[in-house]
PDB file of C-alpha atoms and ligand atoms in Angstrom:
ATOM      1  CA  UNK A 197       0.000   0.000   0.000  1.00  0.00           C
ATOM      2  CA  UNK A 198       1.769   3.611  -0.688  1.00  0.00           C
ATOM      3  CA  UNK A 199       1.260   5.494   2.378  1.00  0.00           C
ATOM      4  CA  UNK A 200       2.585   8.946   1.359  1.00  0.00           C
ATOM      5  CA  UNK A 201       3.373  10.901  -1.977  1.00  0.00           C
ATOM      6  CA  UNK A 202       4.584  14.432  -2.801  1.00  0.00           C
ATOM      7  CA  UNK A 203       3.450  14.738  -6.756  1.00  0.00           C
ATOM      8  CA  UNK A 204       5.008  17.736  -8.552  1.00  0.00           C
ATOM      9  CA  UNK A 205       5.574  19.533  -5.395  1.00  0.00           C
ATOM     10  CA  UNK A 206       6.854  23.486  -6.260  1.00  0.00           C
ATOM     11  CA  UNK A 207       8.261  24.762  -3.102  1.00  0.00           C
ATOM     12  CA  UNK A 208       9.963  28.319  -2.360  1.00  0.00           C
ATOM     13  CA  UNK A 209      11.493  29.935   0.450  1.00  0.00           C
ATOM     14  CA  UNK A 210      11.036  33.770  -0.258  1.00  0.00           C
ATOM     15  CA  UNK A 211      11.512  34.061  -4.020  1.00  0.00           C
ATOM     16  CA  UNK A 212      14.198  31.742  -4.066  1.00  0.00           C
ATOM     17  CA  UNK A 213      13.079  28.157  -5.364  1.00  0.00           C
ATOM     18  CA  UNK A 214      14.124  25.107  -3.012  1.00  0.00           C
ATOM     19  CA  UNK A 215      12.347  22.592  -5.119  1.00  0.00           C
ATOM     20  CA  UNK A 216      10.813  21.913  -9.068  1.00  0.00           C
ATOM     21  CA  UNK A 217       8.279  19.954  -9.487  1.00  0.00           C
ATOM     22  CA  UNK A 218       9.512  16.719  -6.841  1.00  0.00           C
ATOM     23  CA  UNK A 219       7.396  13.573  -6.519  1.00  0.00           C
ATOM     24  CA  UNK A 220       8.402  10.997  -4.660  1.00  0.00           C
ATOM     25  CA  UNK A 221       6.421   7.927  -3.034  1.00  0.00           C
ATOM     26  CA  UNK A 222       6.874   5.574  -0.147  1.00  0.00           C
ATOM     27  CA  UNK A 223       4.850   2.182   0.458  1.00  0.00           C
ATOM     28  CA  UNK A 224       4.014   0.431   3.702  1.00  0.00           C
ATOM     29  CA  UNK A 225       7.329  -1.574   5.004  1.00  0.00           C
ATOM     30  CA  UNK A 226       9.504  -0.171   2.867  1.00  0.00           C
ATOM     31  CA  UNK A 227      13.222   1.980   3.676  1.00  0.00           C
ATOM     32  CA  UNK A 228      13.662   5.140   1.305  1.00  0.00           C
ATOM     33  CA  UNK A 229      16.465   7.139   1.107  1.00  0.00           C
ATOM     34  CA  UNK A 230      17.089  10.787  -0.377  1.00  0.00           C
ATOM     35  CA  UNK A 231      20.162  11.271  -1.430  1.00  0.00           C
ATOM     36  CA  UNK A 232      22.364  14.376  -2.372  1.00  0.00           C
ATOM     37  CA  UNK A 233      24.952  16.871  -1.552  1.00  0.00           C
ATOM     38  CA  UNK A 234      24.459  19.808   1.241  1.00  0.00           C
ATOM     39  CA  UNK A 235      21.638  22.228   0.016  1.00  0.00           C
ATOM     40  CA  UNK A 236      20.073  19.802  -2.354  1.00  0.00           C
ATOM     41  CA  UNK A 237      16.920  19.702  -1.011  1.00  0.00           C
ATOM     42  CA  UNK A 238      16.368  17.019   1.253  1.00  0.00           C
ATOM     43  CA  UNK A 239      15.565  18.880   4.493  1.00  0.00           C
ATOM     44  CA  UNK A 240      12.965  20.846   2.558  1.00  0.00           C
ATOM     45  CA  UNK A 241      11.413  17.493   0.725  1.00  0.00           C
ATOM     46  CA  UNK A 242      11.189  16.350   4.416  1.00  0.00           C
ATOM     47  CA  UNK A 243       9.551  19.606   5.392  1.00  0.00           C
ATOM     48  CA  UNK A 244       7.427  19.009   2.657  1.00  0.00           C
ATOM     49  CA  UNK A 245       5.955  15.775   4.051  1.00  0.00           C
ATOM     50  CA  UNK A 246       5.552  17.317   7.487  1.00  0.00           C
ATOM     51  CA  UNK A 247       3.684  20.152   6.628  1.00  0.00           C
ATOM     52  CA  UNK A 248       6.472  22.662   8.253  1.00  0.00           C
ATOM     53  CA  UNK A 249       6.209  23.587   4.415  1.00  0.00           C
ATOM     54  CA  UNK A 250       3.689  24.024   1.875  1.00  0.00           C
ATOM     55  CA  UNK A 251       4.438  23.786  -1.731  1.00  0.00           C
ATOM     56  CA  UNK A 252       3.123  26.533  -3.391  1.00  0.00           C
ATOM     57  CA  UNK A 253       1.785  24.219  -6.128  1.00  0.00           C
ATOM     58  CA  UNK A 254       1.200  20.282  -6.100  1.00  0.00           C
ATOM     59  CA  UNK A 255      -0.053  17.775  -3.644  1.00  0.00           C
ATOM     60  CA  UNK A 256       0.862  16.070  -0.372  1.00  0.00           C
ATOM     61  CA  UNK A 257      -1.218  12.145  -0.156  1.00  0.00           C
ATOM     62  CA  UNK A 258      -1.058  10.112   2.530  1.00  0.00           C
ATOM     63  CA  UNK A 259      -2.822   6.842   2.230  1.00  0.00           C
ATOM     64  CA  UNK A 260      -4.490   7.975  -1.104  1.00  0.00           C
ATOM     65  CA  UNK A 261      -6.110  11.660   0.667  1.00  0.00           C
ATOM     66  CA  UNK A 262      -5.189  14.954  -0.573  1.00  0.00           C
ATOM     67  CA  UNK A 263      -3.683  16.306   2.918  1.00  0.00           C
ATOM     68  CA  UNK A 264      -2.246  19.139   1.193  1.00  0.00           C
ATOM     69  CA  UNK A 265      -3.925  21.820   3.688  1.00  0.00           C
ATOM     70  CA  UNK A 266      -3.171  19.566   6.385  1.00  0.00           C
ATOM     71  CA  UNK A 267      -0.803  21.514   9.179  1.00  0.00           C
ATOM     72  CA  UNK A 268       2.022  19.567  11.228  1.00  0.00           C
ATOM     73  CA  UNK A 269       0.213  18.448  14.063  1.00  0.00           C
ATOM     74  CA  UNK A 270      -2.812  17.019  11.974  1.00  0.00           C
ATOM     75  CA  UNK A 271       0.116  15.380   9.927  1.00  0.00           C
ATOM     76  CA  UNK A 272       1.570  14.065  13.198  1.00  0.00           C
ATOM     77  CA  UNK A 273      -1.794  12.473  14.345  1.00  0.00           C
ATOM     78  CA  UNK A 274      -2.336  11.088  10.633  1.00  0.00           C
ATOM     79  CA  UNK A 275       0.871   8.739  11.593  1.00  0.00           C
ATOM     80  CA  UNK A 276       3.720  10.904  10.146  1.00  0.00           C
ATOM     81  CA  UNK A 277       6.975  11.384  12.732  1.00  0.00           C
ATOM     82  CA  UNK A 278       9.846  13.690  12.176  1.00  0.00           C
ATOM     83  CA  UNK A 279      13.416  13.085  13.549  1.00  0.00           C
ATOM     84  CA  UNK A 280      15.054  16.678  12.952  1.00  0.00           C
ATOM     85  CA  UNK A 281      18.602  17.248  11.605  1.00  0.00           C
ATOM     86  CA  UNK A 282      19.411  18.863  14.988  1.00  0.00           C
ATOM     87  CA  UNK A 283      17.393  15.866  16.965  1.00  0.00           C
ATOM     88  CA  UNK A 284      16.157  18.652  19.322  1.00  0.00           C
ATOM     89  CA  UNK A 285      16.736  16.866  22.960  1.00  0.00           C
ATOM     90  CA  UNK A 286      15.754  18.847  26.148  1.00  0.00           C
ATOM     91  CA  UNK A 287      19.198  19.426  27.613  1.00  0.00           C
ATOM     92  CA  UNK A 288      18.085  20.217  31.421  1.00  0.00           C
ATOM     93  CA  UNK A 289      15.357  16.739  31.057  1.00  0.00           C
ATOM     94  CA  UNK A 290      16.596  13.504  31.923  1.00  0.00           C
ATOM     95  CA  UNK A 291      16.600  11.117  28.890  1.00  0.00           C
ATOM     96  CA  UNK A 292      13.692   9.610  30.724  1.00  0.00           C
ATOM     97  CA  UNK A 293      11.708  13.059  30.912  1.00  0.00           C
ATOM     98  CA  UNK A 294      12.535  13.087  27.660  1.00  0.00           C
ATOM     99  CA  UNK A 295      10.616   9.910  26.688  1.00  0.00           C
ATOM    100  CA  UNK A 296       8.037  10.988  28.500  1.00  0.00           C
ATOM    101  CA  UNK A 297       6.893  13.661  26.601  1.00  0.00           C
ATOM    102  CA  UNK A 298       6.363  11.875  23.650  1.00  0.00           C
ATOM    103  CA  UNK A 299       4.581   9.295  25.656  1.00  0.00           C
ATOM    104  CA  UNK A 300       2.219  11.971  26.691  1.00  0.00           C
ATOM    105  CA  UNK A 301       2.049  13.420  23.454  1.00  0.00           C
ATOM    106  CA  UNK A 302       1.762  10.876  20.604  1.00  0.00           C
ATOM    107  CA  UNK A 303      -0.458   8.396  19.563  1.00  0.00           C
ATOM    108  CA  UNK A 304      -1.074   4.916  21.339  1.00  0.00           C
ATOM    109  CA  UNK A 305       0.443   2.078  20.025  1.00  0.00           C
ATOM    110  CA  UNK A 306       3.097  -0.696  19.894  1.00  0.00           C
ATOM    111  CA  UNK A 307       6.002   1.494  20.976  1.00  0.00           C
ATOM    112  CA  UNK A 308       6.143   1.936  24.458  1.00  0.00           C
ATOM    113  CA  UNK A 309       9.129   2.592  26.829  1.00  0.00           C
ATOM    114  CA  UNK A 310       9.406  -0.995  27.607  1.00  0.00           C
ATOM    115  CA  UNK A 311      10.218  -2.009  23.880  1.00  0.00           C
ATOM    116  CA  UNK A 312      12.362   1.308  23.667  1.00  0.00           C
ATOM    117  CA  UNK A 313      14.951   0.073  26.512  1.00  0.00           C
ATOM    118  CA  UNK A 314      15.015  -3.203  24.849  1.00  0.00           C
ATOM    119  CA  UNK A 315      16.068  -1.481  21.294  1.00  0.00           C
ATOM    120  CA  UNK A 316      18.120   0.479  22.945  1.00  0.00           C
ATOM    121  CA  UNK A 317      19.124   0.060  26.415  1.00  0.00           C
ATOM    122  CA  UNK A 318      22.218   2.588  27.142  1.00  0.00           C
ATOM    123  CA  UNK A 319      19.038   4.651  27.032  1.00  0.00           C
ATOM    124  CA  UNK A 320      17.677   2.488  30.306  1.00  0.00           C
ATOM    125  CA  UNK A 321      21.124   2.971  31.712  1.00  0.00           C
ATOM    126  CA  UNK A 322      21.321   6.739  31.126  1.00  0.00           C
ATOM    127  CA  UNK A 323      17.463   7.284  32.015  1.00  0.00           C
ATOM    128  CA  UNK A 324      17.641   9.631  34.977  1.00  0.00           C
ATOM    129  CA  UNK A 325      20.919  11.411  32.765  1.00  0.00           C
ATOM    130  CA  UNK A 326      20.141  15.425  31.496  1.00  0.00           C
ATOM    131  CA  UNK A 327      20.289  14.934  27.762  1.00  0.00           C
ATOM    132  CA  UNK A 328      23.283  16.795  27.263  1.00  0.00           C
ATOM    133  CA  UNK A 329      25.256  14.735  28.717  1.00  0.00           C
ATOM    134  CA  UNK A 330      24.801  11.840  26.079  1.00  0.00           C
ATOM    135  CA  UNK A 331      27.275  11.195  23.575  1.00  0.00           C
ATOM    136  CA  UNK A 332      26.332  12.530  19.599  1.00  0.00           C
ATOM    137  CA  UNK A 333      25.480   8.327  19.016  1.00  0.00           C
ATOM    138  CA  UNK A 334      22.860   8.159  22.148  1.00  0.00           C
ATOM    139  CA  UNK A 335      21.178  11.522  21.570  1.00  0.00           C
ATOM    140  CA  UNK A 336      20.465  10.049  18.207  1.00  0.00           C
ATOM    141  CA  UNK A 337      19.117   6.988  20.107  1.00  0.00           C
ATOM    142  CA  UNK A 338      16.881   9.236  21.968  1.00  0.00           C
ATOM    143  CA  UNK A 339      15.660  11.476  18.922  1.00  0.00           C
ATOM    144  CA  UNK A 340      15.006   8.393  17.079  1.00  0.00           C
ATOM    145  CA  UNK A 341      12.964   6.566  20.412  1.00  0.00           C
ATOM    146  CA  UNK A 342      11.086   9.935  21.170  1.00  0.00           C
ATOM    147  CA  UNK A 343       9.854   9.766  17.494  1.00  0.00           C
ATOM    148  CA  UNK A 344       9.450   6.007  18.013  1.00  0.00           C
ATOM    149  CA  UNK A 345       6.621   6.806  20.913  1.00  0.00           C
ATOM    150  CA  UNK A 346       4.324   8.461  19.340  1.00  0.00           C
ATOM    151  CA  UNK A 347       3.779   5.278  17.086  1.00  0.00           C
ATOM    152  CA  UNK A 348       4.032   7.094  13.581  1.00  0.00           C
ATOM    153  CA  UNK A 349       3.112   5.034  10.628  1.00  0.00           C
ATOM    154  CA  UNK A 350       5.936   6.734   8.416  1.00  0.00           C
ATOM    155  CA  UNK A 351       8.891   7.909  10.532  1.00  0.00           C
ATOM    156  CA  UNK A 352      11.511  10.767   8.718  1.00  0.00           C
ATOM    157  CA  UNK A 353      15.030  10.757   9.824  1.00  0.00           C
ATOM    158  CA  UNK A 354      17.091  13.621   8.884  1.00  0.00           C
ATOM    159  CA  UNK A 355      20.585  12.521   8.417  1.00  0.00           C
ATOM    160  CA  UNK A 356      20.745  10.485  11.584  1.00  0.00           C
ATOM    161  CA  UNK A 357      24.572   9.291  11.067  1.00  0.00           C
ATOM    162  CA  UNK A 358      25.787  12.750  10.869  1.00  0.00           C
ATOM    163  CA  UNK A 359      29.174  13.466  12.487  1.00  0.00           C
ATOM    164  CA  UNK A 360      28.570   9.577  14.537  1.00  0.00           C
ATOM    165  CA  UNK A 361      31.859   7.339  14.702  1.00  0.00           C
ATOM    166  CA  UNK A 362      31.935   4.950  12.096  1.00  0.00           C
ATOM    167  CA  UNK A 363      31.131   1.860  14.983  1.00  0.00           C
ATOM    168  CA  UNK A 364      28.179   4.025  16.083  1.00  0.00           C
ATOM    169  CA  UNK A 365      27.390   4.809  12.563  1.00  0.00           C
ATOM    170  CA  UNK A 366      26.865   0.552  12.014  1.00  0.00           C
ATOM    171  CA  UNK A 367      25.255   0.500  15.685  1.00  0.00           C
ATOM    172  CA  UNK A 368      22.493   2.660  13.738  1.00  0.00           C
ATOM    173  CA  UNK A 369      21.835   1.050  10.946  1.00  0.00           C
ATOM    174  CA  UNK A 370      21.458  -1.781  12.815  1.00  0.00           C
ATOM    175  CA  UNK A 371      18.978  -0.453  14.885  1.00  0.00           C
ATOM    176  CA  UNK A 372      16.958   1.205  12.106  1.00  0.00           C
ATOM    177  CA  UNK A 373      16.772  -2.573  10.595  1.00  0.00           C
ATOM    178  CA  UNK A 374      15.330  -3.900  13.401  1.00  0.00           C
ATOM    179  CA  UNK A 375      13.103  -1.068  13.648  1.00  0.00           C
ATOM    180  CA  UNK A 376      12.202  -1.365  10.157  1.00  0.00           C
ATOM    181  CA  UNK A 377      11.856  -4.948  10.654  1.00  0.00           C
ATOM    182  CA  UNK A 378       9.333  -4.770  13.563  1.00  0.00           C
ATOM    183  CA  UNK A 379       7.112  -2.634  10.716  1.00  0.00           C
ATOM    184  CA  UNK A 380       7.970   0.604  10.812  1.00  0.00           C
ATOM    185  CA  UNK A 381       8.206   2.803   7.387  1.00  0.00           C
ATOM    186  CA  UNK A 382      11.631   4.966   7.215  1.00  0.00           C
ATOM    187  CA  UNK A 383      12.590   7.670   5.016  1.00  0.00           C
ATOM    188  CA  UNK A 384      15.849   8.890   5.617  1.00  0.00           C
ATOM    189  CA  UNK A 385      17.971  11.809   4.176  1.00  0.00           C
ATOM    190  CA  UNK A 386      21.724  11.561   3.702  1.00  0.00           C
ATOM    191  CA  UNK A 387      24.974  13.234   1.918  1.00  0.00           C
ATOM    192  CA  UNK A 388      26.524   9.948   0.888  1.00  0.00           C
ATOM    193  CA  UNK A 389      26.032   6.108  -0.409  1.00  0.00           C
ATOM    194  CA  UNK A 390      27.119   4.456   3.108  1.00  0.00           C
ATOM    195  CA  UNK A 391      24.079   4.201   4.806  1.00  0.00           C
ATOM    196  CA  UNK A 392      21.299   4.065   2.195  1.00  0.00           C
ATOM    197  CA  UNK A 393      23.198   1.099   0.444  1.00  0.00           C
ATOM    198  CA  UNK A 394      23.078  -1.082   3.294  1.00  0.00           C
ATOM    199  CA  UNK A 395      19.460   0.175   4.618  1.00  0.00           C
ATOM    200  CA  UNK A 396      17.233   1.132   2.092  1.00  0.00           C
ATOM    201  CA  UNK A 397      15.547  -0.571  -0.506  1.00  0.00           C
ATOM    202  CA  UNK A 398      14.945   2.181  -2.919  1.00  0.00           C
ATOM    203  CA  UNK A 399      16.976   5.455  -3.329  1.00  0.00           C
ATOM    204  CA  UNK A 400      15.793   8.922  -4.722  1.00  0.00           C
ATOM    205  CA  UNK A 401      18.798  11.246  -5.539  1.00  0.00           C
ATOM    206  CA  UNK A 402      18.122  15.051  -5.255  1.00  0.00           C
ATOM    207  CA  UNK A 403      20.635  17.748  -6.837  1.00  0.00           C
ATOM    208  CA  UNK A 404      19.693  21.523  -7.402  1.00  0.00           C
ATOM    209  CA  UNK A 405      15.965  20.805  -5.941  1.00  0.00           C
ATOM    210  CA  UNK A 406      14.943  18.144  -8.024  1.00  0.00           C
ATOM    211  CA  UNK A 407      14.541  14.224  -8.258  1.00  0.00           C
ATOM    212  CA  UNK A 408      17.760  13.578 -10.597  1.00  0.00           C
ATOM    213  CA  UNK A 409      17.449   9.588 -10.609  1.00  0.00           C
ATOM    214  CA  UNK A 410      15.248   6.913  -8.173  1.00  0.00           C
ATOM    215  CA  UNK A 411      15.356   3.235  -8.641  1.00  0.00           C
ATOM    216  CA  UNK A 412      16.335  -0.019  -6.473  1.00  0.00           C
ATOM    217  CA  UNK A 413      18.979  -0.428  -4.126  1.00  0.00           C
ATOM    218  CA  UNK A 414      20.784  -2.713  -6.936  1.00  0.00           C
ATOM    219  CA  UNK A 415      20.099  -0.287  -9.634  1.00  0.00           C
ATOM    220  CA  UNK A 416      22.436   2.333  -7.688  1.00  0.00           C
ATOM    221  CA  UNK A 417      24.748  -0.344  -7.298  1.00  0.00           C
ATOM    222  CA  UNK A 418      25.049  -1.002 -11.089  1.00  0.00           C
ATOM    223  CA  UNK A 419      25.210   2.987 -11.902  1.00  0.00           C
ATOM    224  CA  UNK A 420      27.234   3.980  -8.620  1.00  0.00           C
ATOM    225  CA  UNK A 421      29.681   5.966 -10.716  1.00  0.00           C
ATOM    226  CA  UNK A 422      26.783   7.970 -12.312  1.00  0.00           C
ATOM    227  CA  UNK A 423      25.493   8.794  -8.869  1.00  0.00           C
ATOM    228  CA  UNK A 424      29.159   9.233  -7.150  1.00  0.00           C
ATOM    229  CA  UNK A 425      29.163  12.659  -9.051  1.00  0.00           C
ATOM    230  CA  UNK A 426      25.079  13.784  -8.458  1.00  0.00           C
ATOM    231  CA  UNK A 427      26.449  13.692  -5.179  1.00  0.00           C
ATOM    232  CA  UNK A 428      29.802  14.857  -5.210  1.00  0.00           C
ATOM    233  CA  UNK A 429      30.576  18.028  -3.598  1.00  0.00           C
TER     234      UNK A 429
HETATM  235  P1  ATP B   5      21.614  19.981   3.959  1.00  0.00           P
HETATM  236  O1  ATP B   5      22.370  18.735   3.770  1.00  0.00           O
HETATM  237  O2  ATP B   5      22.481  21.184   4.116  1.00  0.00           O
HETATM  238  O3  ATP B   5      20.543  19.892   4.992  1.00  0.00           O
HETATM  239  P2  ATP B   5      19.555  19.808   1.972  1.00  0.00           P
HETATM  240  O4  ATP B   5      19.746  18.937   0.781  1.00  0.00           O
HETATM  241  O5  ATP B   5      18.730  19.269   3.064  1.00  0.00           O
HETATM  242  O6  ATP B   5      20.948  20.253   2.533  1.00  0.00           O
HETATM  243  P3  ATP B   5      17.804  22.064   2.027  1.00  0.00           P
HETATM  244  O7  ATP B   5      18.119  22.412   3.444  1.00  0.00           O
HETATM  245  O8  ATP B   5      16.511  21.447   1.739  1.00  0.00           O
HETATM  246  O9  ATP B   5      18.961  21.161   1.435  1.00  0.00           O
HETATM  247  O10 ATP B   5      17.981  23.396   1.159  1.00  0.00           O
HETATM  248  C1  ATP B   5      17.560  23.487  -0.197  1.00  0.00           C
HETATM  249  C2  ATP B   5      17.723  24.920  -0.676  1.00  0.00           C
HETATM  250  O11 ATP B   5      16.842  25.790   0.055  1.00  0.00           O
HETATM  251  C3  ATP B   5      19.121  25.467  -0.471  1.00  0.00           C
HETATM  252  O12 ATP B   5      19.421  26.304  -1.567  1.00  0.00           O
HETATM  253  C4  ATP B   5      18.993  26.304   0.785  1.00  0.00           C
HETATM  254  O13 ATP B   5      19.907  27.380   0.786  1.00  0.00           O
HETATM  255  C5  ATP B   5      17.565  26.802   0.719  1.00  0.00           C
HETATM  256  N1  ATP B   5      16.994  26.994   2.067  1.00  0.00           N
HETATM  257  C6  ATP B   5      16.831  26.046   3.017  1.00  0.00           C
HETATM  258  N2  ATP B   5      16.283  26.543   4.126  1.00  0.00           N
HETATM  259  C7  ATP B   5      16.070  27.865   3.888  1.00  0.00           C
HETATM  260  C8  ATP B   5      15.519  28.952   4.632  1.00  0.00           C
HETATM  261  N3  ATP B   5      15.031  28.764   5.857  1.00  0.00           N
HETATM  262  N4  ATP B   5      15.470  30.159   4.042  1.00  0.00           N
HETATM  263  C9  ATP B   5      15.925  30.358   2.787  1.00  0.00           C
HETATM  264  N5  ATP B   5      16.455  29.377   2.024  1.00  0.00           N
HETATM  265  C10 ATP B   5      16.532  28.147   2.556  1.00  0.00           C
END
C-alpha cells in the first residue's frame, strides 16, 4: 500500500526556489532514502511531508487523501513522525523526561518505553541522565525513540549518522533494521552512499531541488559511478 506521496511539489522559500516539481512515493514496510549533496533539497522534501512547508503548487497524499492543507500536528496524528537534523533533545530533562513527553504526546500504540529500553538500552542505563550529557550516538538513540513513541506510521530521519563514529554509525543502521523490521516505514535523508546502500531498498537522488534519478537499491549499485558525481561536492 503507498502510504505517502509528494506529486510535482513546487516549493519556495522567499523568491528563491528550493524545489521543481519533486514527486516521490513511499509504500508500507519499505526503507527510502534521499540522497544528495548539502543544500540539495532534502531537508525541505522532508519539510514538505511534514507540513512545516507548503508547496506553493502540487499535492501532499497520505494513504491515497489529498492532505495538502493539512498543518504539522494534523500530519503528526495522521501517523507521520519527524526526527530533525538537529534531533532537538531537552538538555536540562533527563533522557527519561525526555521519553516521556512523547509518551504523553503521541499516539497509542506498539512502541512503548518498555520495547524502547530493549532497542536500545544505554538509554535504560542513562534514564535519569540530562540529555546533554549523552554522547552525539545516544542523543540520536533518543531522537530516534522519542519519534518512536508516538507510534508514527511513516517515521523521517534527517541525516541520523551525521558526524557519529563509524562503529556508532553501524550500531544505527542496525537499529533502524530492526526497527524497520518490527514494521515501521523509514525515510531517511543523507549526503553519501554508506548508509542508504546497506538500509534502504529504494533510493531517490536530489541535486539543485529536483529528483535527478530513483530506482532499487541494486540499480544504484550497477550505476554507482553515475550517482558518485550527483552527489559529489
Ligand atoms: P543539507 O544537507 O544542508 O541539509 P539539503 O539537501 O537538506 O541540505 P535544504 O536544506 O533542503 O537542502 O535546502 C535546499 C535549498 O533551500 C538550499 O538552496 C537552501 O539554501 C535553501 N533553504 C533552506 N532553508 C532555507 C531557509 N530557511 N530560508 C531560505 N532558504 C533556505
Amino acid at each position: 500500500m503507498k502510504l505517502l506521496a509528494l506529486e510535482s511539489c513546487n516549493v519556495t522559500y522567499g523568491k528563491a526556489q528550493a524545489l521543481h516539481s519533486v514527486s516521490i512515493e513511499v509504500a508500507q514496510g519499505e526503507v527510502v532514502s534521499l540522497i544528495g549533496r548539502n543544500g540539495a533539497g532534502k531537508s525541505t522534501i522532508l519539510k514538505t511531508i511534514i507540513g512545516l512547508k507548503q508547496p506553493v503548487s502540487g499535492r501532499r497524499v497520505w494513504k491515497g487523501d489529498d492532505v495538502t492543507a493539512r498543518l504539522p500536528n494534523q500530519l503528526g496524528r495522521l501517523g507521520i513522525g519527524y526526527v530533525p537534523e538537529d534531533r532537538r533533545i531537552f538538555d536540562n530533562l533527563t533522557v527519561h523526561e525526555n521519553l516521556r513527553i512523547a509518551t504523553v504526546m503521541g499516539r497509542t500504540g506498539a512502541w512503548t518505553e518498555t520495547r524502547i529500553f530493549e532497542m536500545f538500552p544505554v538509554l535504560l542505563d542513562r534514564a535519569s541522565q540530562a540529555g546533554n550529557t549523552l554522547s552525539g550516538g545516544e542523543q540520536q538513540m533518543l531522537a530516534i525513540s522519542r519519534a518512536l513513541l508516538t507510534n508514527p506510521e511513516l517515521l523521517l530521519l534527517d541525516e541520523p549518522t551525521e558526524g557519529l563514529a563509524p562503529l556508532i554509525v553501524d550500531e544505527l543502521v542496525d537499529s533502524m533494521r530492526r526497527i524497520n523490521e518490527e514494521g515501521m516505514t523509514l525515510l531517511l535523508v543523507e549526503q553519501n552512499l554508506r548508509v542508504p546502500m546497506k538500509l534502504a531498498h529504494r533510493q531517490y537522488v536530489v541535486d539543485n531541488g529536483t529528483v535527478q534519478w530513483s530506482g532499487t537499491t541494486a540499480d544504484l549499485l550497477a550505476n554507482r559511478e553515475e550517482i558518485e558525481k550527483l552527489i559529489s561536492v
